[in-house]
Tab-separated table of C-alpha atoms in Angstrom:
chain	number	residue	atom	x	y	z
G	23	UNK	CA	30.204	54.046	-99.293
G	24	UNK	CA	29.747	50.563	-98.105
G	25	UNK	CA	30.569	50.305	-94.424
G	26	UNK	CA	32.304	47.004	-94.181
G	27	UNK	CA	33.747	47.620	-90.848
G	28	UNK	CA	33.887	44.588	-88.680
G	29	UNK	CA	32.959	44.972	-85.061
G	30	UNK	CA	35.939	45.488	-82.847
G	31	UNK	CA	36.565	42.936	-80.099
G	32	UNK	CA	35.393	45.399	-77.343
G	33	UNK	CA	32.185	46.068	-79.225
G	34	UNK	CA	31.464	42.360	-79.271
G	35	UNK	CA	31.371	41.857	-75.546
G	36	UNK	CA	27.601	42.223	-75.426
G	37	UNK	CA	27.088	39.549	-78.019
G	38	UNK	CA	26.134	36.028	-76.953
G	39	UNK	CA	28.744	33.352	-76.495
G	40	UNK	CA	30.626	32.321	-78.550
G	41	UNK	CA	30.565	35.441	-80.651
G	42	UNK	CA	31.694	37.712	-77.844
G	43	UNK	CA	35.271	36.517	-77.928
G	44	UNK	CA	35.621	35.648	-81.584
G	45	UNK	CA	37.887	37.424	-83.939
G	46	UNK	CA	36.090	36.405	-87.080
G	47	UNK	CA	34.750	39.120	-89.338
G	48	UNK	CA	31.440	40.299	-88.050
G	49	UNK	CA	29.645	43.006	-89.996
G	50	UNK	CA	26.355	44.554	-88.867
G	51	UNK	CA	23.996	44.515	-91.758
G	52	UNK	CA	20.719	45.524	-90.274
G	53	UNK	CA	19.065	46.416	-87.088
G	54	UNK	CA	15.371	45.708	-86.842
G	55	UNK	CA	12.928	46.065	-84.114
G	56	UNK	CA	13.427	42.471	-83.013
G	57	UNK	CA	16.900	41.460	-84.004
G	58	UNK	CA	20.314	42.314	-85.258
G	59	UNK	CA	21.635	40.824	-88.418
G	60	UNK	CA	25.355	40.222	-88.982
G	61	UNK	CA	27.417	38.919	-91.880
G	62	UNK	CA	30.094	36.550	-90.709
G	63	UNK	CA	31.584	33.162	-91.300
G	64	UNK	CA	30.429	29.790	-89.929
G	65	UNK	CA	31.835	26.276	-89.852
G	66	UNK	CA	34.661	27.287	-92.147
G	67	UNK	CA	36.427	30.592	-92.754
G	68	UNK	CA	35.342	30.450	-96.388
G	69	UNK	CA	31.666	29.865	-95.612
G	70	UNK	CA	29.856	33.200	-95.357
G	71	UNK	CA	26.794	33.166	-93.106
G	72	UNK	CA	24.062	35.387	-91.726
G	73	UNK	CA	23.943	35.608	-87.950
G	74	UNK	CA	20.630	36.801	-86.517
G	75	UNK	CA	20.719	37.749	-82.849
G	76	UNK	CA	17.698	38.529	-80.759
G	77	UNK	CA	19.167	40.531	-77.905
G	78	UNK	CA	17.848	40.518	-74.403
G	79	UNK	CA	15.104	43.083	-73.893
G	80	UNK	CA	15.818	44.468	-70.466
G	81	UNK	CA	12.526	46.240	-70.207
G	82	UNK	CA	10.617	42.945	-70.347
G	83	UNK	CA	10.231	40.623	-67.427
G	84	UNK	CA	13.234	38.251	-67.752
G	85	UNK	CA	11.269	34.996	-67.718
G	86	UNK	CA	8.852	36.276	-70.338
G	87	UNK	CA	11.733	37.669	-72.396
G	88	UNK	CA	13.540	34.348	-72.387
G	89	UNK	CA	10.384	32.468	-73.390
G	90	UNK	CA	9.485	34.883	-76.172
G	91	UNK	CA	12.985	34.938	-77.596
G	92	UNK	CA	13.254	31.207	-77.466
G	93	UNK	CA	9.853	30.715	-79.110
G	94	UNK	CA	10.537	33.120	-81.935
G	95	UNK	CA	13.956	31.830	-82.816
G	96	UNK	CA	12.676	28.285	-82.752
G	97	UNK	CA	9.631	29.133	-84.900
G	98	UNK	CA	11.832	30.714	-87.516
G	99	UNK	CA	14.311	27.881	-87.511
G	100	UNK	CA	11.610	25.210	-87.659
G	101	UNK	CA	10.023	26.871	-90.656
G	102	UNK	CA	13.307	27.114	-92.466
G	103	UNK	CA	14.214	23.498	-91.769
G	104	UNK	CA	10.755	22.316	-92.761
G	105	UNK	CA	11.113	24.167	-96.075
G	106	UNK	CA	14.601	22.834	-96.713
G	107	UNK	CA	13.123	19.353	-96.343
G	108	UNK	CA	10.266	20.024	-98.695
G	109	UNK	CA	9.877	17.218	-101.169
G	110	UNK	CA	12.630	15.080	-99.732
G	111	UNK	CA	11.972	14.613	-96.055
G	112	UNK	CA	9.471	12.249	-94.466
G	113	UNK	CA	6.390	13.505	-92.806
G	114	UNK	CA	4.770	16.628	-94.227
G	115	UNK	CA	7.387	16.945	-96.909
G	116	UNK	CA	6.865	13.457	-98.233
G	117	UNK	CA	4.748	14.632	-101.008
G	118	UNK	CA	6.175	13.347	-104.253
G	119	UNK	CA	7.542	15.716	-106.836
G	120	UNK	CA	5.093	15.978	-109.712
G	121	UNK	CA	7.547	15.018	-112.424
G	122	UNK	CA	11.047	14.154	-111.283
G	123	UNK	CA	12.432	14.433	-114.806
G	124	UNK	CA	11.126	17.877	-115.291
G	125	UNK	CA	12.764	18.922	-112.099
G	126	UNK	CA	11.043	20.400	-109.042
G	127	UNK	CA	7.846	22.192	-109.847
G	128	UNK	CA	5.242	23.117	-107.358
G	129	UNK	CA	6.033	22.970	-103.717
G	130	UNK	CA	8.969	20.607	-104.001
G	131	UNK	CA	11.181	23.316	-105.446
G	132	UNK	CA	10.794	25.409	-102.353
G	133	UNK	CA	13.748	23.944	-100.563
G	134	UNK	CA	16.264	25.712	-102.717
G	135	UNK	CA	14.492	29.060	-102.260
G	136	UNK	CA	15.153	29.712	-98.598
G	137	UNK	CA	18.447	29.997	-96.746
G	138	UNK	CA	19.523	26.824	-94.918
G	139	UNK	CA	20.015	26.736	-91.196
G	140	UNK	CA	23.638	26.213	-90.201
G	141	UNK	CA	23.545	26.713	-86.494
G	142	UNK	CA	21.134	27.554	-83.755
G	143	UNK	CA	21.066	28.316	-80.073
G	144	UNK	CA	17.542	29.080	-78.892
G	145	UNK	CA	18.613	29.742	-75.315
G	146	UNK	CA	21.391	32.071	-76.441
G	147	UNK	CA	19.003	33.793	-78.835
G	148	UNK	CA	20.848	33.358	-82.120
G	149	UNK	CA	20.343	31.686	-85.450
G	150	UNK	CA	22.920	31.248	-88.295
G	151	UNK	CA	21.789	30.670	-91.865
G	152	UNK	CA	23.443	30.494	-95.232
G	153	UNK	CA	24.371	33.809	-96.716
G	154	UNK	CA	22.454	34.518	-99.939
G	155	UNK	CA	24.391	36.199	-102.727
G	156	UNK	CA	22.876	39.110	-104.599
G	157	UNK	CA	20.693	42.062	-103.799
G	158	UNK	CA	17.157	42.484	-102.635
G	159	UNK	CA	14.258	42.357	-105.130
G	160	UNK	CA	13.529	45.914	-103.927
G	161	UNK	CA	16.855	47.140	-105.211
G	162	UNK	CA	16.414	45.247	-108.470
G	163	UNK	CA	13.061	46.847	-109.152
G	164	UNK	CA	14.449	50.285	-108.286
G	165	UNK	CA	17.245	49.758	-110.816
G	166	UNK	CA	14.915	48.826	-113.563
G	167	UNK	CA	12.528	51.624	-112.579
G	168	UNK	CA	15.278	54.227	-112.808
G	169	UNK	CA	16.332	52.886	-116.134
G	170	UNK	CA	12.796	53.216	-117.435
G	171	UNK	CA	12.782	56.839	-116.403
G	172	UNK	CA	16.038	57.593	-118.211
G	173	UNK	CA	14.896	55.953	-121.414
G	174	UNK	CA	11.959	58.287	-121.230
G	175	UNK	CA	9.347	55.890	-122.490
G	176	UNK	CA	5.891	55.884	-121.036
G	177	UNK	CA	3.992	52.740	-120.390
G	178	UNK	CA	3.235	51.025	-123.670
G	179	UNK	CA	5.896	52.815	-125.671
G	180	UNK	CA	7.936	50.373	-127.782
G	181	UNK	CA	11.315	49.419	-126.432
G	182	UNK	CA	10.068	49.388	-122.869
G	183	UNK	CA	11.877	46.201	-122.209
G	184	UNK	CA	12.007	46.990	-118.602
G	185	UNK	CA	8.334	46.160	-118.278
G	186	UNK	CA	8.786	42.684	-119.653
G	187	UNK	CA	11.683	41.994	-117.338
G	188	UNK	CA	9.652	43.302	-114.421
G	189	UNK	CA	6.697	41.146	-115.328
G	190	UNK	CA	8.975	38.155	-115.415
G	191	UNK	CA	10.314	39.041	-111.918
G	192	UNK	CA	6.847	39.557	-110.583
G	193	UNK	CA	5.630	36.247	-111.997
G	194	UNK	CA	8.579	34.550	-110.280
G	195	UNK	CA	7.490	36.287	-107.091
G	196	UNK	CA	3.953	34.983	-107.460
G	197	UNK	CA	5.156	31.430	-108.053
G	198	UNK	CA	7.519	31.467	-105.118
G	199	UNK	CA	4.831	32.712	-102.738
G	200	UNK	CA	2.542	30.061	-104.202
G	201	UNK	CA	5.097	27.360	-103.518
G	202	UNK	CA	5.512	28.666	-99.971
G	203	UNK	CA	1.784	28.577	-99.269
G	204	UNK	CA	1.533	25.099	-100.802
G	205	UNK	CA	4.047	24.040	-98.164
G	206	UNK	CA	1.729	25.146	-95.460
G	207	UNK	CA	3.753	28.207	-94.499
G	208	UNK	CA	2.738	31.770	-94.343
G	209	UNK	CA	5.581	34.283	-94.441
G	210	UNK	CA	4.009	37.004	-92.344
G	211	UNK	CA	6.146	39.846	-93.637
G	212	UNK	CA	6.191	39.721	-97.406
G	213	UNK	CA	7.947	42.755	-98.794
G	214	UNK	CA	10.431	43.236	-101.646
G	215	UNK	CA	13.126	43.852	-99.025
G	216	UNK	CA	12.559	40.359	-97.772
G	217	UNK	CA	13.315	38.765	-101.085
G	218	UNK	CA	16.705	38.299	-102.612
G	219	UNK	CA	17.630	37.848	-106.229
G	220	UNK	CA	20.400	35.309	-106.329
G	221	UNK	CA	22.209	35.416	-109.653
G	222	UNK	CA	22.625	32.182	-111.592
G	223	UNK	CA	26.163	33.156	-112.683
G	224	UNK	CA	28.855	31.125	-111.049
G	225	UNK	CA	31.510	33.840	-111.447
G	226	UNK	CA	32.022	35.781	-108.240
G	227	UNK	CA	31.165	39.452	-108.273
G	228	UNK	CA	30.945	42.223	-105.800
G	229	UNK	CA	27.807	41.979	-103.765
G	230	UNK	CA	25.432	44.908	-104.011
G	231	UNK	CA	25.274	47.415	-101.223
G	232	UNK	CA	23.025	46.905	-98.270
G	233	UNK	CA	19.755	48.603	-98.517
G	234	UNK	CA	20.278	50.890	-95.611
G	235	UNK	CA	19.638	50.548	-91.974
G	236	UNK	CA	16.372	50.453	-90.183
G	237	UNK	CA	14.937	47.695	-92.272
G	238	UNK	CA	14.362	44.382	-90.583
G	239	UNK	CA	16.683	42.510	-92.814
G	240	UNK	CA	17.928	43.416	-96.265
G	241	UNK	CA	20.144	40.486	-96.868
G	242	UNK	CA	23.236	40.656	-99.041
G	243	UNK	CA	24.903	37.342	-99.266
G	244	UNK	CA	27.494	35.147	-100.633
G	245	UNK	CA	27.862	32.758	-103.460
G	246	UNK	CA	25.565	29.939	-102.556
G	247	UNK	CA	25.967	26.622	-104.416
G	248	UNK	CA	25.145	27.268	-108.056
G	249	UNK	CA	22.521	24.630	-108.666
G	250	UNK	CA	21.452	26.256	-111.900
G	251	UNK	CA	23.124	26.478	-115.268
G	252	UNK	CA	25.428	29.318	-115.842
G	253	UNK	CA	23.646	32.313	-117.236
G	254	UNK	CA	24.484	34.838	-119.883
G	255	UNK	CA	27.351	37.272	-119.604
G	256	UNK	CA	25.104	40.231	-118.737
G	257	UNK	CA	26.337	41.970	-115.688
G	258	UNK	CA	24.402	40.609	-112.657
G	259	UNK	CA	23.531	44.119	-111.687
G	260	UNK	CA	21.567	44.710	-114.801
G	261	UNK	CA	19.878	41.396	-115.168
G	262	UNK	CA	16.746	40.361	-113.330
G	263	UNK	CA	17.649	36.746	-113.735
G	264	UNK	CA	18.261	34.516	-110.856
G	265	UNK	CA	16.475	32.626	-108.047
G	266	UNK	CA	14.097	34.541	-105.952
G	267	UNK	CA	14.932	33.678	-102.389
G	268	UNK	CA	12.721	34.445	-99.460
G	269	UNK	CA	14.356	35.611	-96.260
G	270	UNK	CA	13.466	36.748	-92.766
G	271	UNK	CA	10.983	34.206	-91.500
G	272	UNK	CA	10.799	35.822	-88.052
G	273	UNK	CA	7.061	36.308	-88.355
G	274	UNK	CA	6.253	33.213	-90.252
G	275	UNK	CA	3.648	30.742	-89.170
G	276	UNK	CA	2.631	27.227	-90.288
G	277	UNK	CA	-0.847	27.674	-91.608
G	278	UNK	CA	-3.031	26.416	-94.433
G	279	UNK	CA	-5.944	28.789	-93.836
G	280	UNK	CA	-7.159	30.786	-96.800
G	281	UNK	CA	-7.487	33.813	-94.588
G	282	UNK	CA	-3.825	33.700	-93.547
G	283	UNK	CA	-2.689	33.175	-97.090
G	284	UNK	CA	-4.841	35.998	-98.357
G	285	UNK	CA	-3.529	38.336	-95.678
G	286	UNK	CA	-0.005	37.280	-96.648
G	287	UNK	CA	-0.721	38.343	-100.215
G	288	UNK	CA	-2.441	41.505	-99.057
G	289	UNK	CA	0.607	42.505	-96.996
G	290	UNK	CA	2.746	42.010	-100.078
G	291	UNK	CA	0.290	43.940	-102.227
G	292	UNK	CA	0.226	46.943	-99.949
G	293	UNK	CA	3.985	46.885	-99.324
G	294	UNK	CA	4.656	46.676	-102.978
G	295	UNK	CA	2.359	49.515	-103.875
G	296	UNK	CA	3.895	51.795	-101.328
G	297	UNK	CA	7.527	50.914	-102.137
G	298	UNK	CA	7.181	50.752	-105.879
G	299	UNK	CA	4.368	53.107	-106.837
G	300	UNK	CA	5.377	53.249	-110.496
G	301	UNK	CA	5.116	49.473	-110.787
G	302	UNK	CA	1.942	49.147	-108.762
G	303	UNK	CA	-0.153	48.389	-111.843
G	304	UNK	CA	2.041	45.418	-112.642
G	305	UNK	CA	1.265	43.706	-109.340
G	306	UNK	CA	-1.497	41.736	-111.052
G	307	UNK	CA	1.243	39.563	-112.557
G	308	UNK	CA	2.138	38.341	-109.062
G	309	UNK	CA	-1.376	37.258	-108.323
G	310	UNK	CA	-1.856	35.784	-111.753
G	311	UNK	CA	1.253	33.673	-111.423
G	312	UNK	CA	0.281	32.698	-107.854
G	313	UNK	CA	-3.084	31.286	-108.952
G	314	UNK	CA	-2.197	30.114	-112.462
G	315	UNK	CA	1.588	29.826	-112.719
G	316	UNK	CA	2.927	26.419	-113.603
G	317	UNK	CA	5.534	26.530	-110.870
G	318	UNK	CA	3.151	27.877	-108.267
G	319	UNK	CA	1.828	25.065	-106.200
G	320	UNK	CA	-1.301	27.137	-105.572
G	321	UNK	CA	-2.565	26.852	-109.119
G	322	UNK	CA	-5.974	25.353	-109.200
G	323	UNK	CA	-8.827	25.513	-106.784
G	324	UNK	CA	-6.732	26.349	-103.762
G	325	UNK	CA	-5.249	29.480	-105.330
G	326	UNK	CA	-8.613	30.529	-106.663
G	327	UNK	CA	-10.103	30.430	-103.172
G	328	UNK	CA	-7.272	32.483	-101.719
G	329	UNK	CA	-7.664	35.135	-104.413
G	330	UNK	CA	-11.342	35.371	-103.659
G	331	UNK	CA	-10.499	35.739	-99.961
G	332	UNK	CA	-8.058	38.440	-100.852
G	333	UNK	CA	-10.892	40.474	-102.337
G	334	UNK	CA	-12.652	40.285	-98.983
G	335	UNK	CA	-9.556	41.248	-97.074
G	336	UNK	CA	-9.046	44.295	-99.325
G	337	UNK	CA	-12.445	45.566	-98.275
G	338	UNK	CA	-11.388	45.788	-94.634
G	339	UNK	CA	-9.446	48.418	-92.885
G	340	UNK	CA	-9.576	52.110	-92.657
G	341	UNK	CA	-11.883	53.947	-95.008
G	342	UNK	CA	-12.759	50.762	-96.824
G	343	UNK	CA	-16.173	49.367	-97.394
G	344	UNK	CA	-18.548	49.864	-94.522
G	345	UNK	CA	-21.203	47.534	-95.844
G	346	UNK	CA	-22.355	44.536	-93.963
E	12	UNK	CA	45.523	14.449	-90.181
E	13	UNK	CA	44.055	17.953	-90.126
E	14	UNK	CA	43.627	20.700	-87.619
E	15	UNK	CA	40.375	22.517	-88.104
E	16	UNK	CA	39.584	25.774	-86.403
E	17	UNK	CA	35.893	26.571	-86.389
E	18	UNK	CA	35.057	30.285	-86.751
E	19	UNK	CA	34.050	31.729	-83.407
E	20	UNK	CA	35.638	28.855	-81.462
E	21	UNK	CA	39.265	29.766	-81.697
E	22	UNK	CA	40.167	28.081	-78.445
E	23	UNK	CA	38.792	24.673	-79.419
E	24	UNK	CA	40.753	23.297	-82.275
E	25	UNK	CA	39.609	20.076	-83.863
E	26	UNK	CA	42.181	17.408	-84.641
E	27	UNK	CA	40.595	15.319	-87.347
E	28	UNK	CA	41.721	12.140	-89.114
E	29	UNK	CA	39.824	9.978	-91.511
E	30	UNK	CA	40.723	6.257	-91.683
E	31	UNK	CA	39.601	3.676	-94.126
E	32	UNK	CA	40.113	-0.171	-94.193
E	33	UNK	CA	40.141	-0.191	-90.387
E	34	UNK	CA	40.647	-3.622	-88.821
E	35	UNK	CA	40.407	-2.944	-85.130
E	36	UNK	CA	37.123	-1.196	-84.748
E	37	UNK	CA	36.209	-3.565	-81.976
E	38	UNK	CA	39.280	-2.618	-79.980
E	39	UNK	CA	38.665	1.092	-80.389
E	40	UNK	CA	35.047	0.641	-79.376
E	41	UNK	CA	36.146	-1.278	-76.332
E	42	UNK	CA	38.435	1.575	-75.234
E	43	UNK	CA	35.524	3.926	-75.329
E	44	UNK	CA	33.286	1.657	-73.394
E	45	UNK	CA	35.962	1.097	-70.784
E	46	UNK	CA	36.380	4.830	-70.473
E	47	UNK	CA	40.102	4.575	-71.184
E	48	UNK	CA	41.367	8.145	-70.605
E	49	UNK	CA	43.907	7.773	-73.382
E	50	UNK	CA	41.067	7.358	-75.836
E	51	UNK	CA	38.999	10.464	-75.450
E	52	UNK	CA	38.050	10.841	-79.041
E	53	UNK	CA	34.901	11.080	-81.004
E	54	UNK	CA	35.046	8.033	-83.247
E	55	UNK	CA	32.478	8.439	-85.990
E	56	UNK	CA	31.375	5.855	-88.567
E	57	UNK	CA	32.336	7.702	-91.689
E	58	UNK	CA	29.771	5.865	-93.798
E	59	UNK	CA	26.995	7.939	-92.258
E	60	UNK	CA	28.691	11.261	-92.736
E	61	UNK	CA	27.202	13.302	-95.547
E	62	UNK	CA	29.846	16.009	-95.900
E	63	UNK	CA	32.464	18.040	-94.072
E	64	UNK	CA	29.862	20.633	-93.168
E	65	UNK	CA	27.698	17.909	-91.657
E	66	UNK	CA	30.502	16.958	-89.299
E	67	UNK	CA	31.596	20.456	-88.496
E	68	UNK	CA	28.029	21.484	-87.625
E	69	UNK	CA	27.835	18.603	-85.133
E	70	UNK	CA	31.176	19.661	-83.638
E	71	UNK	CA	30.051	23.339	-83.331
E	72	UNK	CA	26.885	22.260	-81.557
E	73	UNK	CA	28.716	19.976	-79.202
E	74	UNK	CA	31.327	22.560	-78.262
E	75	UNK	CA	28.736	25.312	-77.873
E	76	UNK	CA	26.652	23.080	-75.616
E	77	UNK	CA	29.763	22.365	-73.532
E	78	UNK	CA	30.526	26.090	-73.214
E	79	UNK	CA	26.973	26.687	-72.136
E	80	UNK	CA	27.062	23.840	-69.670
E	81	UNK	CA	24.388	21.968	-71.620
E	82	UNK	CA	26.034	18.627	-72.323
E	83	UNK	CA	23.631	15.807	-72.408
E	84	UNK	CA	26.353	13.196	-72.526
E	85	UNK	CA	29.537	12.667	-70.604
E	86	UNK	CA	31.960	14.826	-72.491
E	87	UNK	CA	32.363	16.928	-75.567
E	88	UNK	CA	33.553	13.905	-77.639
E	89	UNK	CA	30.532	11.784	-76.870
E	90	UNK	CA	28.466	14.930	-77.423
E	91	UNK	CA	29.796	15.185	-80.969
E	92	UNK	CA	28.464	11.707	-81.674
E	93	UNK	CA	25.148	12.614	-79.969
E	94	UNK	CA	24.915	15.899	-81.921
E	95	UNK	CA	24.800	14.018	-85.212
E	96	UNK	CA	21.447	12.570	-84.225
E	97	UNK	CA	18.246	14.466	-85.008
E	98	UNK	CA	16.651	13.021	-81.832
E	99	UNK	CA	17.406	12.820	-78.182
E	100	UNK	CA	18.166	9.151	-77.833
E	101	UNK	CA	21.825	8.952	-76.802
E	102	UNK	CA	22.323	5.198	-77.146
E	103	UNK	CA	20.658	5.195	-80.492
E	104	UNK	CA	22.983	7.929	-81.695
E	105	UNK	CA	26.001	5.787	-80.660
E	106	UNK	CA	24.568	2.852	-82.499
E	107	UNK	CA	23.866	4.899	-85.609
E	108	UNK	CA	26.888	7.260	-85.737
E	109	UNK	CA	29.503	5.740	-83.447
E	110	UNK	CA	31.726	2.795	-84.361
E	111	UNK	CA	30.481	-0.710	-84.126
E	112	UNK	CA	32.432	-3.936	-84.343
E	113	UNK	CA	32.075	-4.032	-88.069
E	114	UNK	CA	32.913	-0.405	-88.880
E	115	UNK	CA	35.636	-0.059	-91.494
E	116	UNK	CA	35.712	3.682	-92.036
E	117	UNK	CA	36.290	5.908	-88.993
E	118	UNK	CA	36.547	9.615	-88.579
E	119	UNK	CA	38.454	10.398	-85.398
E	120	UNK	CA	38.059	13.810	-83.786
E	121	UNK	CA	39.750	15.238	-80.753
E	122	UNK	CA	38.916	18.694	-79.386
E	123	UNK	CA	41.863	20.756	-78.296
E	124	UNK	CA	45.320	19.400	-77.734
E	125	UNK	CA	48.153	19.506	-80.185
E	126	UNK	CA	48.148	17.861	-83.562
E	127	UNK	CA	51.461	16.073	-83.193
E	128	UNK	CA	50.487	14.153	-80.091
E	129	UNK	CA	47.086	13.207	-81.429
E	130	UNK	CA	48.389	12.166	-84.803
E	131	UNK	CA	51.049	9.964	-83.310
E	132	UNK	CA	48.649	8.321	-80.940
E	133	UNK	CA	46.018	7.698	-83.582
E	134	UNK	CA	48.405	6.319	-86.122
E	135	UNK	CA	49.729	3.954	-83.505
E	136	UNK	CA	46.381	2.654	-82.371
E	137	UNK	CA	44.094	2.773	-85.332
E	138	UNK	CA	44.819	-0.022	-87.731
E	139	UNK	CA	43.776	1.577	-90.986
E	140	UNK	CA	44.742	3.820	-93.825
E	141	UNK	CA	44.639	7.577	-93.548
E	142	UNK	CA	42.825	9.441	-96.333
E	143	UNK	CA	42.069	13.129	-96.746
E	144	UNK	CA	38.952	14.401	-95.033
E	145	UNK	CA	37.202	15.824	-98.080
E	146	UNK	CA	33.703	15.655	-99.481
E	147	UNK	CA	34.992	13.542	-102.323
E	148	UNK	CA	36.323	10.883	-99.980
E	149	UNK	CA	33.150	10.968	-97.913
E	150	UNK	CA	30.949	10.545	-100.992
E	151	UNK	CA	32.912	7.450	-101.868
E	152	UNK	CA	32.401	5.926	-98.452
E	153	UNK	CA	28.856	6.995	-97.923
E	154	UNK	CA	26.086	4.556	-97.123
E	155	UNK	CA	23.043	6.353	-98.453
E	156	UNK	CA	20.522	3.912	-96.978
E	157	UNK	CA	21.764	4.434	-93.406
E	158	UNK	CA	21.823	8.215	-93.687
E	159	UNK	CA	18.389	8.106	-95.242
E	160	UNK	CA	17.174	6.058	-92.315
E	161	UNK	CA	18.757	8.189	-89.658
E	162	UNK	CA	17.516	11.546	-90.996
E	163	UNK	CA	14.436	10.389	-92.860
E	164	UNK	CA	15.444	12.268	-95.972
E	165	UNK	CA	16.046	11.265	-99.584
E	166	UNK	CA	19.689	12.040	-99.937
E	167	UNK	CA	20.041	11.466	-103.608
E	168	UNK	CA	18.769	14.992	-103.825
E	169	UNK	CA	21.467	17.601	-103.901
E	170	UNK	CA	19.997	19.722	-101.196
E	171	UNK	CA	19.768	17.167	-98.477
E	172	UNK	CA	22.509	18.612	-96.396
E	173	UNK	CA	20.507	21.754	-95.556
E	174	UNK	CA	17.816	19.547	-94.067
E	175	UNK	CA	20.274	17.304	-92.257
E	176	UNK	CA	22.195	20.173	-90.740
E	177	UNK	CA	18.933	21.948	-89.871
E	178	UNK	CA	17.580	18.823	-88.182
E	179	UNK	CA	20.717	18.573	-86.070
E	180	UNK	CA	20.412	22.223	-85.112
E	181	UNK	CA	16.816	21.777	-83.993
E	182	UNK	CA	17.518	18.664	-81.952
E	183	UNK	CA	16.404	18.940	-78.374
E	184	UNK	CA	13.926	21.787	-79.036
């Protein structure tokens, strides 16, 4: 049921130059409130890429619209480039990797965990990034969740391997968010739809289906460079192995404040609980890995402070504590 | 000699040729400085090119800027050289990425035109040996220190190209 229809040439006329006259494959993946996401090729016919277009909003004042679009595209691109330079670029990213022999732990490993920017036109309102192979973390958790139901085991029953796999995935999540925060970036829209699970396997396989429309950007993708060792022969669809890649930095900001980081975690906590109610109790793994995980970057005092702030943040909002 | 068609820019073919052991870099440079109309090429110092993608990204940017009437330099070919730089200093970009008198590896790019004519002209005027334009060849030619200096990035890391290409994309913002 995958709709892989490429846009016809006539349907492309409203796209920005140069995409309005191109005959390359161009597949609409998602339509969010702010932008359209297409799968296409870039720089070479064999290089799949994600094209994010922020269309003109006619109901806004044109000058304001231009400024806003420009600012948002640039902010997103800047964050992505900053993260791809993490650990190797001068300036903020000049922080040395803790132990080069052990490989990148802590914040330095972040650069492989976001899509790289391939092309950008802030006046034209578009951004092209690498296409990430695999499915969303949301889909992955759904799969495991359904399998758990079929097996019929309750929580704690033996053979509930799904739980261990999930815990591993959630720990990964906590560590990745920790690395992100340690880089001085706050994602702004942390949900399991904004995380991809990129398989380690180098063998090509069919990409999983898009998560449906209406989401801001589920992000199927293409074989990125396999930096990791080849994994087992388990079908990628079953395994929860792989790199956890963050996508959609359209709401990201560069911040080191505990408040912003705590809110980032809170958004994830609430989104997770509402999308994956059966797994809600496992969310503690995420926070645990964030504050104590070896690969986190926020392990130590910084992470502890953010978790404490998170407790404050939880008390706010509708029907929450009215003390003080 | 290779004709590269960038996706989404079907009307702007790239005629690309990589030369090593070039003897007459000074002559080629002089043609550019004189504005000789027969020599409208982007001549890049191949020692500072990280990968094919690196070059293609610069070409895309230059052609896109031309189509949008946003050239900062004289023409699309000089713009390709300029696009390689992460900052807005045009002369510096020529010093860093263009050919100097001592350059021995040159990547020649021409936008548009037909391959035969370009190939014939280049082979006649560039005194050097043609090699395939591949990442393997570029890795062999690469001067890490110069790339490191230009982009302020440790390129021994395998993920440097994402940062390099990203920096080029952000230039001028």
